[in-house]
Coordinates of C-alpha atoms in Angstrom, one line a residue:
Chain A
M1 CA 17.6 1.4 -25.4
T2 CA 15.6 -1.2 -23.6
T3 CA 13.3 -3.7 -25.5
L4 CA 9.9 -4.1 -24.0
M5 CA 7.5 -6.7 -25.3
I6 CA 4.0 -5.3 -24.8
N7 CA 0.9 -6.8 -26.3
K8 CA 3.0 -8.9 -28.6
T9 CA 4.7 -5.8 -30.0
K10 CA 8.4 -5.0 -29.5
Y11 CA 9.0 -1.4 -28.3
E12 CA 12.5 0.1 -28.2
V13 CA 12.3 2.6 -25.4
E14 CA 14.8 4.9 -23.8
L15 CA 14.3 4.3 -20.1
K16 CA 15.6 5.8 -17.0
G17 CA 16.2 3.5 -14.0
H18 CA 13.5 5.1 -11.8
E19 CA 10.6 4.9 -14.3
T20 CA 7.8 2.7 -13.4
L21 CA 6.0 0.5 -15.9
L22 CA 2.8 2.5 -15.3
E23 CA 4.5 5.8 -16.3
V24 CA 6.1 4.2 -19.3
L25 CA 2.9 2.6 -20.6
R26 CA 0.9 5.8 -20.2
D27 CA 3.4 8.6 -20.8
K28 CA 5.8 7.1 -23.3
L29 CA 3.7 4.5 -25.2
G30 CA 0.3 6.1 -25.0
L31 CA -1.3 3.0 -23.6
T32 CA -3.6 4.8 -21.2
G33 CA -6.0 2.0 -20.6
T34 CA -3.9 1.1 -17.6
K35 CA -5.1 3.5 -14.9
T36 CA -3.2 5.7 -12.5
S37 CA -5.0 5.8 -9.1
C38 CA -3.5 5.2 -5.7
M39 CA 0.0 4.8 -7.0
E40 CA 0.9 2.8 -3.9
S41 CA -0.2 -0.7 -4.6
E42 CA -3.5 -0.5 -2.8
C43 CA -6.2 -0.2 -5.4
G44 CA -5.4 -2.5 -8.4
A45 CA -6.4 0.1 -11.1
C46 CA -2.9 -0.3 -12.7
V47 CA -2.9 -4.1 -12.9
V48 CA -1.3 -5.5 -16.1
N49 CA -0.4 -9.1 -16.9
I50 CA 3.3 -10.1 -16.9
D51 CA 4.0 -13.6 -17.9
K52 CA 0.3 -14.3 -17.4
K53 CA 0.2 -13.0 -13.7
A54 CA -1.7 -10.0 -12.4
I55 CA 1.0 -7.4 -11.5
L56 CA 0.8 -3.9 -10.2
S57 CA 2.5 -1.6 -12.7
C58 CA 2.8 1.3 -10.3
I59 CA 5.4 -0.6 -8.2
T60 CA 7.2 -2.3 -11.1
L61 CA 10.3 -0.7 -12.6
A62 CA 10.0 -0.7 -16.4
K63 CA 13.6 -1.8 -16.8
D64 CA 12.9 -4.8 -14.7
V65 CA 10.4 -6.2 -17.2
E66 CA 12.7 -6.4 -20.2
E67 CA 12.3 -9.8 -21.8
K68 CA 9.0 -10.3 -20.1
E69 CA 5.7 -10.6 -21.9
V70 CA 3.5 -7.7 -20.8
T71 CA -0.2 -7.5 -21.6
T72 CA -2.3 -4.5 -21.0
I73 CA -6.1 -4.0 -21.5
E74 CA -5.3 -2.8 -25.0
G75 CA -3.8 -6.2 -25.8
L76 CA -6.8 -8.3 -25.0
S77 CA -9.1 -7.6 -27.9
D78 CA -8.7 -9.1 -31.4
G79 CA -9.2 -6.0 -33.6
E80 CA -12.8 -5.0 -33.2
T81 CA -13.7 -8.2 -31.4
L82 CA -13.6 -7.8 -27.6
H83 CA -11.9 -10.4 -25.4
P84 CA -14.6 -12.6 -23.7
A85 CA -13.7 -10.9 -20.4
Q86 CA -14.3 -7.5 -21.8
Q87 CA -17.5 -8.6 -23.5
A88 CA -18.8 -10.2 -20.4
F89 CA -18.2 -7.2 -18.2
L90 CA -20.2 -5.2 -20.8
D91 CA -23.0 -7.7 -21.1
K92 CA -23.4 -8.1 -17.4
G93 CA -23.3 -4.4 -16.6
A94 CA -20.3 -5.0 -14.3
A95 CA -19.1 -1.4 -14.6
Q96 CA -20.4 1.9 -13.3
C97 CA -17.8 4.6 -13.7
G98 CA -15.5 2.1 -15.2
F99 CA -12.2 3.5 -13.8
C100 CA -11.3 0.3 -12.0
I101 CA -12.4 -2.0 -14.8
P102 CA -9.2 -2.3 -16.8
G103 CA -7.4 -3.6 -13.7
M104 CA -10.4 -5.7 -12.8
I105 CA -10.4 -7.3 -16.3
M106 CA -6.6 -7.9 -16.2
S107 CA -6.9 -9.7 -12.9
S108 CA -9.8 -11.7 -14.2
N109 CA -7.9 -12.6 -17.4
A110 CA -4.9 -13.9 -15.3
L111 CA -7.4 -16.1 -13.4
L112 CA -9.2 -17.3 -16.5
E113 CA -5.9 -18.2 -18.2
K114 CA -5.5 -20.8 -15.3
T115 CA -9.1 -22.0 -15.1
H116 CA -12.2 -21.4 -17.2
T117 CA -14.5 -22.5 -14.3
P118 CA -13.3 -20.6 -11.3
T119 CA -15.0 -21.2 -8.0
Q120 CA -16.3 -18.3 -5.9
E121 CA -13.3 -18.6 -3.6
E122 CA -10.9 -18.5 -6.5
M123 CA -12.6 -15.4 -7.9
E124 CA -12.4 -13.7 -4.5
Y125 CA -8.7 -14.7 -4.2
A126 CA -7.9 -13.4 -7.7
L127 CA -9.8 -10.1 -7.4
D128 CA -9.1 -9.2 -3.7
G129 CA -6.5 -6.6 -4.9
N130 CA -9.0 -4.7 -7.1
I131 CA -11.1 -2.1 -5.4
C132 CA -14.3 -0.7 -6.9
R133 CA -15.8 2.2 -5.2
C134 CA -19.0 2.4 -7.2
T135 CA -20.6 -1.0 -7.1
G136 CA -20.7 -4.3 -5.5
Y137 CA -18.8 -7.2 -6.8
I138 CA -21.8 -9.5 -7.7
K139 CA -22.0 -8.5 -11.3
I140 CA -18.2 -8.5 -11.6
F141 CA -18.2 -12.2 -10.4
E142 CA -21.0 -13.0 -12.8
A143 CA -19.0 -11.5 -15.7
V144 CA -15.9 -13.5 -14.8
R145 CA -18.0 -16.7 -14.7
E146 CA -19.6 -15.9 -18.0
A147 CA -16.2 -15.0 -19.6
G148 CA -14.9 -18.4 -18.4
Q149 CA -17.7 -20.2 -20.1
V150 CA -17.2 -18.4 -23.4
M151 CA -13.5 -19.0 -23.3
K152 CA -14.1 -22.6 -22.7
K153 CA -16.4 -22.9 -25.6
K154 CA -14.1 -20.9 -27.9
G155 CA -11.1 -22.9 -26.8
H156 CA -9.1 -19.9 -25.5
Chain B
M1 CA 7.5 11.3 -11.7
L2 CA 6.9 8.8 -8.9
L3 CA 10.5 8.2 -7.9
N4 CA 13.7 10.1 -7.7
P5 CA 16.4 9.2 -10.3
L6 CA 18.3 6.1 -9.5
E7 CA 20.6 3.7 -11.3
F8 CA 19.1 0.4 -12.0
H9 CA 21.2 -2.8 -11.9
K10 CA 20.1 -6.3 -13.1
P11 CA 22.7 -8.8 -12.2
A12 CA 22.3 -12.3 -13.7
T13 CA 24.2 -14.2 -11.0
L14 CA 24.4 -14.2 -7.3
Q15 CA 28.2 -13.5 -7.4
A16 CA 27.5 -10.4 -9.5
A17 CA 24.8 -9.2 -7.1
V18 CA 26.9 -9.7 -4.1
K19 CA 29.8 -7.9 -5.7
L20 CA 27.6 -5.0 -6.7
Y21 CA 26.0 -4.8 -3.3
S22 CA 29.4 -4.7 -1.5
E23 CA 30.9 -2.1 -3.9
L24 CA 28.0 0.4 -4.5
P25 CA 27.5 2.9 -1.8
D26 CA 23.9 3.7 -1.0
A27 CA 22.4 0.7 -2.8
R28 CA 19.1 -1.0 -2.0
L29 CA 18.1 -4.5 -3.0
L30 CA 14.9 -5.0 -5.0
A31 CA 13.2 -8.3 -4.7
G32 CA 9.4 -8.1 -5.4
G33 CA 9.4 -4.3 -5.0
T34 CA 6.1 -4.2 -3.0
F35 CA 7.9 -2.7 0.0
L36 CA 10.8 -1.0 -1.6
L37 CA 9.0 0.9 -4.4
N38 CA 6.4 2.3 -2.0
S39 CA 9.0 3.3 0.6
L40 CA 11.0 5.1 -2.1
K41 CA 7.9 7.0 -3.0
T42 CA 7.3 7.9 0.6
M43 CA 10.9 9.0 1.1
K44 CA 10.6 11.2 -2.0
R45 CA 7.3 12.7 -0.8
R46 CA 8.8 13.6 2.6
G47 CA 11.8 15.1 0.9
N48 CA 14.2 12.5 2.4
K49 CA 17.3 11.3 0.6
T50 CA 16.6 8.3 -1.6
P51 CA 19.2 5.6 -2.7
S52 CA 21.2 6.2 -5.8
H53 CA 21.3 2.5 -6.8
V54 CA 18.8 -0.3 -6.9
I55 CA 19.9 -3.9 -7.5
S56 CA 17.2 -6.2 -8.8
L57 CA 17.4 -9.8 -7.6
K58 CA 14.6 -11.1 -9.8
H59 CA 16.9 -12.4 -12.6
I60 CA 19.2 -14.6 -10.6
P61 CA 18.3 -18.3 -11.1
D62 CA 20.1 -19.3 -7.8
L63 CA 17.4 -17.4 -5.8
H64 CA 14.4 -19.2 -7.4
G65 CA 12.8 -22.6 -6.9
I66 CA 11.3 -24.7 -4.2
A67 CA 12.6 -28.1 -3.5
V68 CA 12.8 -30.9 -0.9
K69 CA 16.2 -32.3 -0.4
D70 CA 17.4 -34.6 2.4
E71 CA 14.1 -34.1 4.3
K72 CA 14.5 -30.3 4.2
L73 CA 12.4 -27.8 2.3
F74 CA 14.4 -25.2 0.5
I75 CA 12.7 -22.0 -0.7
G76 CA 14.6 -19.6 -2.8
S77 CA 14.5 -16.0 -1.5
A78 CA 13.1 -14.7 -4.8
V79 CA 10.1 -17.1 -4.8
V80 CA 6.9 -15.1 -4.8
I81 CA 4.2 -15.7 -2.2
N82 CA 1.6 -17.1 -4.7
D83 CA 4.1 -19.6 -6.1
L84 CA 4.8 -20.8 -2.5
F85 CA 1.1 -20.9 -1.8
A86 CA 0.5 -23.1 -4.9
S87 CA 3.5 -25.4 -4.3
S88 CA 2.6 -29.1 -4.0
L89 CA 5.6 -29.5 -1.6
L90 CA 3.7 -27.8 1.2
T91 CA 2.8 -31.0 3.0
D92 CA 3.1 -32.1 6.7
N93 CA 4.6 -29.3 8.9
F94 CA 5.2 -27.1 5.7
A95 CA 1.4 -26.9 5.2
L96 CA 1.3 -24.1 7.7
L97 CA 3.0 -21.9 5.1
R98 CA 0.1 -22.2 2.8
I99 CA -2.3 -20.7 5.4
V100 CA 0.2 -17.9 6.1
C101 CA 0.6 -17.1 2.4
R102 CA -3.1 -17.0 1.8
N103 CA -3.4 -14.3 4.4
I104 CA -0.7 -12.0 2.9
S105 CA -2.1 -8.8 1.4
T106 CA -3.8 -9.0 -2.0
N107 CA -3.4 -11.2 -5.1
P108 CA -1.2 -8.8 -7.2
I109 CA 1.0 -8.3 -4.2
R110 CA 1.2 -12.0 -3.6
N111 CA 2.2 -12.3 -7.3
M112 CA 5.1 -9.9 -6.7
A113 CA 6.2 -10.0 -3.0
T114 CA 8.9 -12.5 -2.3
V115 CA 9.8 -14.8 0.6
G116 CA 13.1 -13.0 1.0
G117 CA 11.6 -9.5 0.9
N118 CA 8.9 -10.5 3.4
L119 CA 11.6 -11.5 5.8
T120 CA 14.2 -8.8 5.3
S121 CA 12.3 -5.6 4.6
R122 CA 12.2 -4.8 8.3
Y123 CA 8.5 -4.1 8.1
T124 CA 6.5 -4.8 11.3
W125 CA 3.6 -6.4 9.5
T126 CA 5.4 -9.0 7.5
E127 CA 3.9 -12.4 8.0
L128 CA 6.3 -15.2 7.3
G129 CA 8.6 -14.5 10.3
A130 CA 6.3 -15.9 13.0
A131 CA 5.5 -19.1 11.0
L132 CA 9.2 -19.6 10.1
I133 CA 10.3 -19.1 13.7
A134 CA 7.7 -21.6 14.8
L135 CA 8.9 -24.1 12.2
K136 CA 12.6 -23.5 13.3
A137 CA 13.6 -22.4 9.8
D138 CA 17.0 -21.3 8.8
M139 CA 18.1 -18.4 6.6
H140 CA 21.0 -18.9 4.2
F141 CA 22.9 -15.7 3.5
V142 CA 25.7 -15.0 1.1
G143 CA 28.2 -12.2 1.8
P144 CA 30.9 -10.5 -0.3
D145 CA 33.3 -13.5 0.2
L146 CA 30.6 -15.7 -1.3
K147 CA 30.6 -18.0 1.7
E148 CA 27.2 -19.1 3.0
E149 CA 26.2 -18.1 6.5
V150 CA 23.3 -20.0 8.1
L151 CA 21.3 -18.2 10.7
S152 CA 18.0 -19.2 12.3
V153 CA 15.1 -17.0 11.6
E154 CA 14.6 -16.5 15.3
D155 CA 18.2 -15.2 15.7
F156 CA 17.8 -13.0 12.6
F157 CA 14.7 -11.2 14.1
A158 CA 16.3 -11.1 17.6
N159 CA 19.0 -9.1 15.9
N160 CA 16.4 -6.6 14.6
A161 CA 16.4 -8.2 11.1
R162 CA 19.5 -6.4 10.1
T163 CA 22.0 -7.8 7.5
N164 CA 24.4 -6.6 4.9
K165 CA 24.3 -9.9 3.1
I166 CA 22.0 -11.3 0.4
L167 CA 19.5 -13.9 1.5
R168 CA 19.8 -16.9 -0.8
A169 CA 17.2 -19.3 0.6
I170 CA 15.2 -20.5 3.6
S171 CA 15.3 -24.1 4.8
I172 CA 13.0 -26.0 7.1
I173 CA 13.3 -29.6 8.4
K174 CA 10.4 -31.8 7.5
D175 CA 8.7 -33.2 10.6
K176 CA 5.3 -35.0 10.3
K177 CA 4.8 -34.9 14.1
I178 CA 4.5 -31.1 14.3
K179 CA 1.0 -29.7 14.6
S180 CA 0.4 -26.1 14.1
S181 CA -2.2 -23.3 14.4
Y182 CA -2.0 -19.8 12.9
Q183 CA -4.4 -17.1 13.9
R184 CA -4.6 -13.7 12.3
V185 CA -6.9 -10.8 12.7
K186 CA -7.1 -7.9 10.3
K187 CA -8.4 -4.4 11.1
L188 CA -11.0 -4.7 8.2
S189 CA -11.8 -7.8 6.2
D190 CA -11.0 -6.1 2.9
V191 CA -7.9 -4.2 4.0
D192 CA -4.7 -5.9 5.0
V193 CA -3.9 -4.1 8.2
P194 CA -3.2 -6.9 10.7
L195 CA -4.0 -6.5 14.3
L196 CA -2.4 -9.7 15.4
A197 CA -0.7 -12.8 14.2
V198 CA -0.1 -15.8 16.5
C199 CA 1.5 -19.0 15.4
V200 CA 1.7 -22.0 17.7
T201 CA 3.5 -25.3 16.9
A202 CA 3.8 -28.3 19.1
Q203 CA 4.2 -32.1 19.1
F204 CA 2.1 -34.3 21.3
S205 CA 3.3 -37.2 23.4
G206 CA -0.1 -38.7 24.2
N207 CA -1.9 -35.8 25.7
H208 CA 1.2 -33.8 26.6
F209 CA 2.5 -30.8 24.8
K210 CA 6.1 -31.1 23.7
D211 CA 8.6 -28.8 22.0
T212 CA 6.0 -26.1 21.8
R213 CA 6.7 -22.8 20.1
V214 CA 4.4 -19.7 20.5
V215 CA 5.4 -16.8 18.2
I216 CA 3.5 -13.6 18.0
N217 CA 3.7 -10.9 15.4
S218 CA 2.1 -7.6 14.4
G219 CA 2.0 -6.5 18.1
T220 CA 5.8 -6.4 18.3
A221 CA 8.5 -4.8 16.2
F222 CA 9.4 -8.2 14.9
A223 CA 8.1 -11.7 15.4
K224 CA 8.9 -12.9 18.9
R225 CA 8.5 -16.1 21.0
D226 CA 6.6 -16.1 24.2
L227 CA 8.9 -18.4 26.2
V228 CA 6.8 -18.1 29.4
L229 CA 3.8 -19.5 27.7
E230 CA 5.9 -22.2 25.9
K231 CA 7.2 -23.4 29.3
F232 CA 3.7 -23.6 30.7
L233 CA 2.4 -25.5 27.7
N234 CA 5.3 -27.9 27.7
E235 CA 4.5 -28.8 31.3
S236 CA 0.8 -29.3 30.5
S237 CA -1.4 -31.9 29.1
A238 CA -4.3 -31.2 26.8
H239 CA -7.7 -30.6 28.5
K240 CA -10.7 -28.5 27.8
N241 CA -9.7 -25.6 30.1
L242 CA -6.1 -25.4 29.2
A243 CA -6.5 -22.5 26.7
Q244 CA -8.1 -20.4 29.4
E245 CA -5.5 -21.4 32.0
A246 CA -2.7 -20.5 29.6
L247 CA -3.8 -16.9 29.5
D248 CA -2.5 -16.6 33.1
H249 CA 1.0 -17.7 31.9
L250 CA 1.8 -15.1 29.2
D251 CA 5.0 -13.1 29.0
T252 CA 2.9 -10.0 29.5
P253 CA 5.6 -7.3 28.7
I254 CA 5.5 -8.6 25.1
Y255 CA 1.8 -7.9 24.8
D256 CA 1.9 -4.6 26.7
T257 CA 3.6 -3.0 23.7
R258 CA 0.1 -2.7 22.2
S259 CA -1.3 0.6 23.2
D260 CA -5.0 -0.3 23.2
D261 CA -6.6 -2.6 25.7
Y262 CA -8.8 -4.2 23.0
K263 CA -5.7 -5.1 21.0
K264 CA -4.2 -6.8 24.0
A265 CA -7.4 -8.6 24.5
M266 CA -7.4 -9.7 20.8
F267 CA -4.0 -11.4 21.4
R268 CA -5.5 -13.3 24.3
V269 CA -8.4 -14.5 22.0
G270 CA -5.9 -15.5 19.3
I271 CA -3.8 -17.5 21.7
K272 CA -6.8 -19.2 23.2
N273 CA -8.1 -20.1 19.7
A274 CA -4.7 -21.4 18.6
I275 CA -4.3 -23.7 21.7
N276 CA -7.9 -25.0 21.3
E277 CA -7.3 -25.7 17.6
L278 CA -4.1 -27.5 18.4
I279 CA -5.8 -29.6 21.1
S280 CA -8.7 -30.5 18.8
G281 CA -6.4 -31.3 15.9
R282 CA -3.7 -33.3 17.7
E283 CA -5.0 -36.7 16.6
K284 CA -5.3 -35.8 12.9

């Protein structure tokens, strides 16, 4: 059995060496907020945070993250209260179909953990691995800025 | 199922990793995984045989860390690109690495891809090779006998980037006099498919180029020096038409490996821009 620490919860999971974190999250733990899309590290839909960094779960072996702190989109909210990044994406209308948004929010969260007032350049650097096919990125950047302000106020 | 079954190994020491790597047949090393995992998926999709063992190098403290010791920068092979990018030790001639790191792929990849993986994955588009050859960097390998073998990055790529040892670290000598320019062009601004990478380093003695290195990448199988152009520049002094004149002194067979004329032309533009940037920045 392997112990995985996901969203501050310990999971004892029977893992095979070849299973990716993406497969384990979705198929074994039912955490389907992390999306399966390109499966070859191009699109960013499968981004989770590992030790506060944005990481692609489609090219991460699950056994390799034992003893690491994994956060998925399900781990951001506090009960019924959305995380400021989730709330800001909603308030700013930053999603259309929404499929890329969990990955987009997890990349944003990793950035906002480092700074609450990211510059445009820092946002572009942090989100350059998340592709959205529906919309432009303007509202997404507005949402990240807004979330940073809220996090600063709330002392996140 | 994305991958074929494999046995996963997670050694905690370099000694254990080296032992496993020498004993297990058909084992592949896993550093950041950005190249390996995708290539394993491709092999599976094509019906090719995939390795039975994967040895993760992520949990070996000896392979991590960035430090300056005795005027040399040491970068552990498991250091990820974003950590190198953010390092406060990238000053003087090492600052070139920050520009190179910034240009590698996307943020999640930069959070995962390692310096060692970038150099040893034998992938044509890897970026650090050119800069590290230009900076005269060395690679520190450890083999089954646990003895360290030091090889220049240039020699490593000249030998087609093949090794059966584990890369422990990279080292680069600090040299405040070295000026550098790095030019890179992608196919699309949002997609990291590089058309060319050119790295030029030089020292200046007054107006004269000295100890120049011109290294090209993305157009060749592996990063490679243009010795003809280096010789021309080392015999030249900086003036406003030098970059244009330099284009008549290229080791043309290197560039002819590109199939399209426009790609060959892009290299000439990159080289010209690099030389002009060096000339304008030589007093800084």
